[in-house]
PDB file of C-alpha atoms in Angstrom:
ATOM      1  CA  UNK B 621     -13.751   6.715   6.062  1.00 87.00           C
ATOM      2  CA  UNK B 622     -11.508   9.343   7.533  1.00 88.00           C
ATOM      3  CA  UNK B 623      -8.581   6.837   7.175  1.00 86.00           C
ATOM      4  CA  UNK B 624      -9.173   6.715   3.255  1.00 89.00           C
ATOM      5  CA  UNK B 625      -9.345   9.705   2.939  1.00 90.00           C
ATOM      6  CA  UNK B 626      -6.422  10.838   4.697  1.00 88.00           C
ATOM      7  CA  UNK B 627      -4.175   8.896   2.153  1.00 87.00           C
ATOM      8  CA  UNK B 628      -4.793  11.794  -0.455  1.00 90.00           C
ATOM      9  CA  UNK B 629      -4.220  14.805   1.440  1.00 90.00           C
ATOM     10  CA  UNK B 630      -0.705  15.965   2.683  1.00 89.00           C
ATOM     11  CA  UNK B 631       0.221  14.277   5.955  1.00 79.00           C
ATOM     12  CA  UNK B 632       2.361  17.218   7.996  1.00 82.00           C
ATOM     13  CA  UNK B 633       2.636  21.081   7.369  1.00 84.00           C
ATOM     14  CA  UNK B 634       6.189  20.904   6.494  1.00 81.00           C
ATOM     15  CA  UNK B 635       9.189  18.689   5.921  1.00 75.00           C
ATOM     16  CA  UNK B 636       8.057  15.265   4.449  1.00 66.00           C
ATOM     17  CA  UNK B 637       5.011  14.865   2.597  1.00 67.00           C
ATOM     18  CA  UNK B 638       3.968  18.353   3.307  1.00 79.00           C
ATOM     19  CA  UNK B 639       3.664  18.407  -0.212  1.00 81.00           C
ATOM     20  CA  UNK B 640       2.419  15.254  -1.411  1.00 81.00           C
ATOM     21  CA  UNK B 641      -0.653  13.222  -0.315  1.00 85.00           C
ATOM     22  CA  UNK B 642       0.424   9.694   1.308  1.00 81.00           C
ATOM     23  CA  UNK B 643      -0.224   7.789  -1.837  1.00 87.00           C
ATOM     24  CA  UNK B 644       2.332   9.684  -3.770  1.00 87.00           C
ATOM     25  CA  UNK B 645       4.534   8.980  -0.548  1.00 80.00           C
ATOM     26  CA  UNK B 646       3.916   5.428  -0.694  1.00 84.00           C
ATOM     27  CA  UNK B 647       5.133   5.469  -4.070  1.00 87.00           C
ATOM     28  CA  UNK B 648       8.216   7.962  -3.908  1.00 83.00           C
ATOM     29  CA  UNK B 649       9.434   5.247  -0.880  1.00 82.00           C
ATOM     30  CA  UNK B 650       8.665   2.077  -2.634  1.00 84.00           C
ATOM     31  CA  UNK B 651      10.843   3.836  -5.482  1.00 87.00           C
ATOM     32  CA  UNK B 652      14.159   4.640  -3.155  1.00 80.00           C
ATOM     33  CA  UNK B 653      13.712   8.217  -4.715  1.00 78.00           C
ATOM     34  CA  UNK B 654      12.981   9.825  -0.474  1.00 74.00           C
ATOM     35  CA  UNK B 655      15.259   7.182   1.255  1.00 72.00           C
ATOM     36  CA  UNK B 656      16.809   9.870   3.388  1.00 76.00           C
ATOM     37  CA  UNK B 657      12.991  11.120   4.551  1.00 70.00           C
ATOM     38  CA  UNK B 658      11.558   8.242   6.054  1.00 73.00           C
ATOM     39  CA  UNK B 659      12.499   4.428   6.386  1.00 77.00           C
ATOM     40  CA  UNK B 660      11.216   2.307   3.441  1.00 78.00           C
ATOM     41  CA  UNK B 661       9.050   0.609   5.806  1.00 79.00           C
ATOM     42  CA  UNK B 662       7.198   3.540   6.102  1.00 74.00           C
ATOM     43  CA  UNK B 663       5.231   3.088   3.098  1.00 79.00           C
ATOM     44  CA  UNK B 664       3.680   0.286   4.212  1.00 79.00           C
ATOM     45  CA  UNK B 665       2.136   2.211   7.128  1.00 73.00           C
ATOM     46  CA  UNK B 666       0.910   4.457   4.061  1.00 76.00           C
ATOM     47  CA  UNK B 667      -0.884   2.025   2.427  1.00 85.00           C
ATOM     48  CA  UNK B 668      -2.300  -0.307   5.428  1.00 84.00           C
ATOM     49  CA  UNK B 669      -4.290   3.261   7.282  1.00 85.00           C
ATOM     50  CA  UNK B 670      -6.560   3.449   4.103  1.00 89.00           C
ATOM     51  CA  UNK B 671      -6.621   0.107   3.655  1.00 89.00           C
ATOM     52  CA  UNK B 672      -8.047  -0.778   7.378  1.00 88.00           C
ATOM     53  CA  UNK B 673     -10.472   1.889   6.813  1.00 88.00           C
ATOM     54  CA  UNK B 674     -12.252   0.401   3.461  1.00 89.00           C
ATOM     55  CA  UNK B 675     -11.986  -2.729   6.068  1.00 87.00           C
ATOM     56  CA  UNK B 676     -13.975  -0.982   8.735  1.00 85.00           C
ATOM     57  CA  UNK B 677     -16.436   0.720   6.093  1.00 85.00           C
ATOM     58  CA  UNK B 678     -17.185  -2.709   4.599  1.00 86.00           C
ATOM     59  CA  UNK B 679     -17.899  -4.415   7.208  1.00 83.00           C
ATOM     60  CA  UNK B 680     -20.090  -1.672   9.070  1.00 80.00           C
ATOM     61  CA  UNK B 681     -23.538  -3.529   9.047  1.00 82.00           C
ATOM     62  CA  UNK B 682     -21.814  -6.512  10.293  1.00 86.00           C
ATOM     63  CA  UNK B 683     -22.034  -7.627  13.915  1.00 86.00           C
ATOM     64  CA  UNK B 684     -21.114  -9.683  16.547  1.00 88.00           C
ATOM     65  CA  UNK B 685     -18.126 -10.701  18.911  1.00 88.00           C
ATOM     66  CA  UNK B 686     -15.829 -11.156  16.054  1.00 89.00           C
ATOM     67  CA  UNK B 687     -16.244  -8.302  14.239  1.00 89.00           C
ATOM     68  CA  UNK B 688     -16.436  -6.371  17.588  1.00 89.00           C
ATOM     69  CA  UNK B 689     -12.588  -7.638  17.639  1.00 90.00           C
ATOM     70  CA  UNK B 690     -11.721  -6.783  14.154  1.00 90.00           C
ATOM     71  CA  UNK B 691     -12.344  -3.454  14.762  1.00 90.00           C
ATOM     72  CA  UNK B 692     -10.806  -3.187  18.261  1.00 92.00           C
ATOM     73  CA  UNK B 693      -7.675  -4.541  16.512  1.00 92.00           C
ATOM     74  CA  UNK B 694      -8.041  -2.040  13.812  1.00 91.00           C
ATOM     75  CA  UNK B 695      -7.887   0.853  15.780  1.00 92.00           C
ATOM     76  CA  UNK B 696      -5.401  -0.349  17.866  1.00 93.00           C
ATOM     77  CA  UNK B 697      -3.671  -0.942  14.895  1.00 90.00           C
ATOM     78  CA  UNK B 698      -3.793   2.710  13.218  1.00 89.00           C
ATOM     79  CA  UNK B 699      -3.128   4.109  16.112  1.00 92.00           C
ATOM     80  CA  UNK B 700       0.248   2.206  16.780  1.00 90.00           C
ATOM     81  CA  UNK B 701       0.856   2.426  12.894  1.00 84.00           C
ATOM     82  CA  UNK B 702       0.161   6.874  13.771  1.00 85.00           C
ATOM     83  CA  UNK B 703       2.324   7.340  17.226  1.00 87.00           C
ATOM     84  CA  UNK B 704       5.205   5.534  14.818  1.00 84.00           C
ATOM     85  CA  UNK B 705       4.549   7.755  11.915  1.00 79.00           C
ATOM     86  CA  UNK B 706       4.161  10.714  13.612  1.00 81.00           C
ATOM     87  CA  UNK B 707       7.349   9.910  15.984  1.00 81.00           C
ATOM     88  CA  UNK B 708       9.259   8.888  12.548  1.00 76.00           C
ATOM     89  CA  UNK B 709       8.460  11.341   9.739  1.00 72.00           C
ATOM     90  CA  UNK B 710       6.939  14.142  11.734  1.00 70.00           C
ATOM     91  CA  UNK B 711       9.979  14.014  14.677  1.00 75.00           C
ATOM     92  CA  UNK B 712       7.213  13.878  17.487  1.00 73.00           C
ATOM     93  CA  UNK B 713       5.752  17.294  17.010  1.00 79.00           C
ATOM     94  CA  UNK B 714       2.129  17.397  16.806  1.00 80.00           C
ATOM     95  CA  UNK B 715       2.352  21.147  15.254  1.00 84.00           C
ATOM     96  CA  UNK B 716       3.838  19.865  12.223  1.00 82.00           C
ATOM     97  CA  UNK B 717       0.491  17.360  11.386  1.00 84.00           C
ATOM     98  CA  UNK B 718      -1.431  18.664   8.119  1.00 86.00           C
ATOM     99  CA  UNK B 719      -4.519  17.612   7.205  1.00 90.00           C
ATOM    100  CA  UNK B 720      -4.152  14.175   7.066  1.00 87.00           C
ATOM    101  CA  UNK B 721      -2.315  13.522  10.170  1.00 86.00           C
ATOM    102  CA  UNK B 722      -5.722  15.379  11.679  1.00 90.00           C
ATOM    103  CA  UNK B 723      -7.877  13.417   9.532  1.00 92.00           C
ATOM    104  CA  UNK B 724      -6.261  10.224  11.381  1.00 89.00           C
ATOM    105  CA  UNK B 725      -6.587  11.238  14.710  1.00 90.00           C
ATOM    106  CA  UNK B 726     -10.029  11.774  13.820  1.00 93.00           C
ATOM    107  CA  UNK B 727     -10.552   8.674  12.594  1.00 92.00           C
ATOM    108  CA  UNK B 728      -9.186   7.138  15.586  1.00 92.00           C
ATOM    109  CA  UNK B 729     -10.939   9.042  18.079  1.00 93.00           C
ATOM    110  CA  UNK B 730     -14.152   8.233  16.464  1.00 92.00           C
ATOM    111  CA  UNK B 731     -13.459   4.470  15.945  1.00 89.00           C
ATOM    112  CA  UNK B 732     -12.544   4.455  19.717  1.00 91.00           C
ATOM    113  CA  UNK B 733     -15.979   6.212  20.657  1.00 92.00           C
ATOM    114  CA  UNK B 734     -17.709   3.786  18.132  1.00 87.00           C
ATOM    115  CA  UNK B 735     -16.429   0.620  20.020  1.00 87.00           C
ATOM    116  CA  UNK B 736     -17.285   1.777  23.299  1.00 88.00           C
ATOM    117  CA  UNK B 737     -21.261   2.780  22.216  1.00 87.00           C
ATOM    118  CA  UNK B 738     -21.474  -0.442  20.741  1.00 82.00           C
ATOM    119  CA  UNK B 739     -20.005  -2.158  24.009  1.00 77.00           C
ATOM    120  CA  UNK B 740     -22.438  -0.461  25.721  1.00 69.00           C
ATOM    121  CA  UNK B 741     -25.267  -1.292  23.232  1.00 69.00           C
ATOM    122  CA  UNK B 742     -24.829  -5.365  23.639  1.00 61.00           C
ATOM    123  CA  UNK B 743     -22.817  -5.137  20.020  1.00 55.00           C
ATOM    124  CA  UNK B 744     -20.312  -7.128  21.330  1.00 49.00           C
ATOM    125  CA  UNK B 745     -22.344 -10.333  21.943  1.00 47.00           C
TER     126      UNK B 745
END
């Protein structure tokens, strides 16, 4: 759940969306309005974190191989769709994450620590 609720707090501590939670940046890119702060593709990224995380909170009594997967592939997911963000909009520096750029790392920390105890617990079978 900490990818949801990353999407409504501000993402770095200055520059882009230092201001603005990740749902308003969605919508200022979509728009063409912040061309010149991030690539339009961007917003994508902005939308598919929270979006993967109602995924992995929906599915969280379900078990098995499969969904073992789907969540392996999730976090790999968010945490490709995070280096890029943070390497795009944030220029690489780690200082300039706000809360929400925390509140993903968090989220992918745990989700890693959540697939390995359920590895270990015979989850995966």
């Amino acid at each position: 759940m900490l990818w949801v609720a990353q999407a409504s707090v501000p993402w770095t501590r200055r520059g882009a969306f230092s201001s603005s939670s990740m749902l308003d940046g969605a919508r200022l890119l979509r728009s063409g309005l912040v061309a010149d702060a991030a690539p339009r593709w961007t917003s994508l990224v902005l939308v598919v974190v929270p979006a993967l995380g109602v995924l992995v909170g929906a599915t969280a009594g379900l078990r098995g191989r499969a969904m073992w997967t789907t969540r392996l592939t999730t976090v790999v997911a968010v945490t490709v769709a995070f280096v890029l963000f943070v390497h795009n909009v944030a220029g690489a520096d780690l200082t300039r994450l706000g809360p929400g750029g925390w509140l993903t790392s968090a989220g992918i920390v745990s989700g890693a620590l959540g697939l390995a105890w359920t590895r270990g617990h015979g989850d995966k079978q």
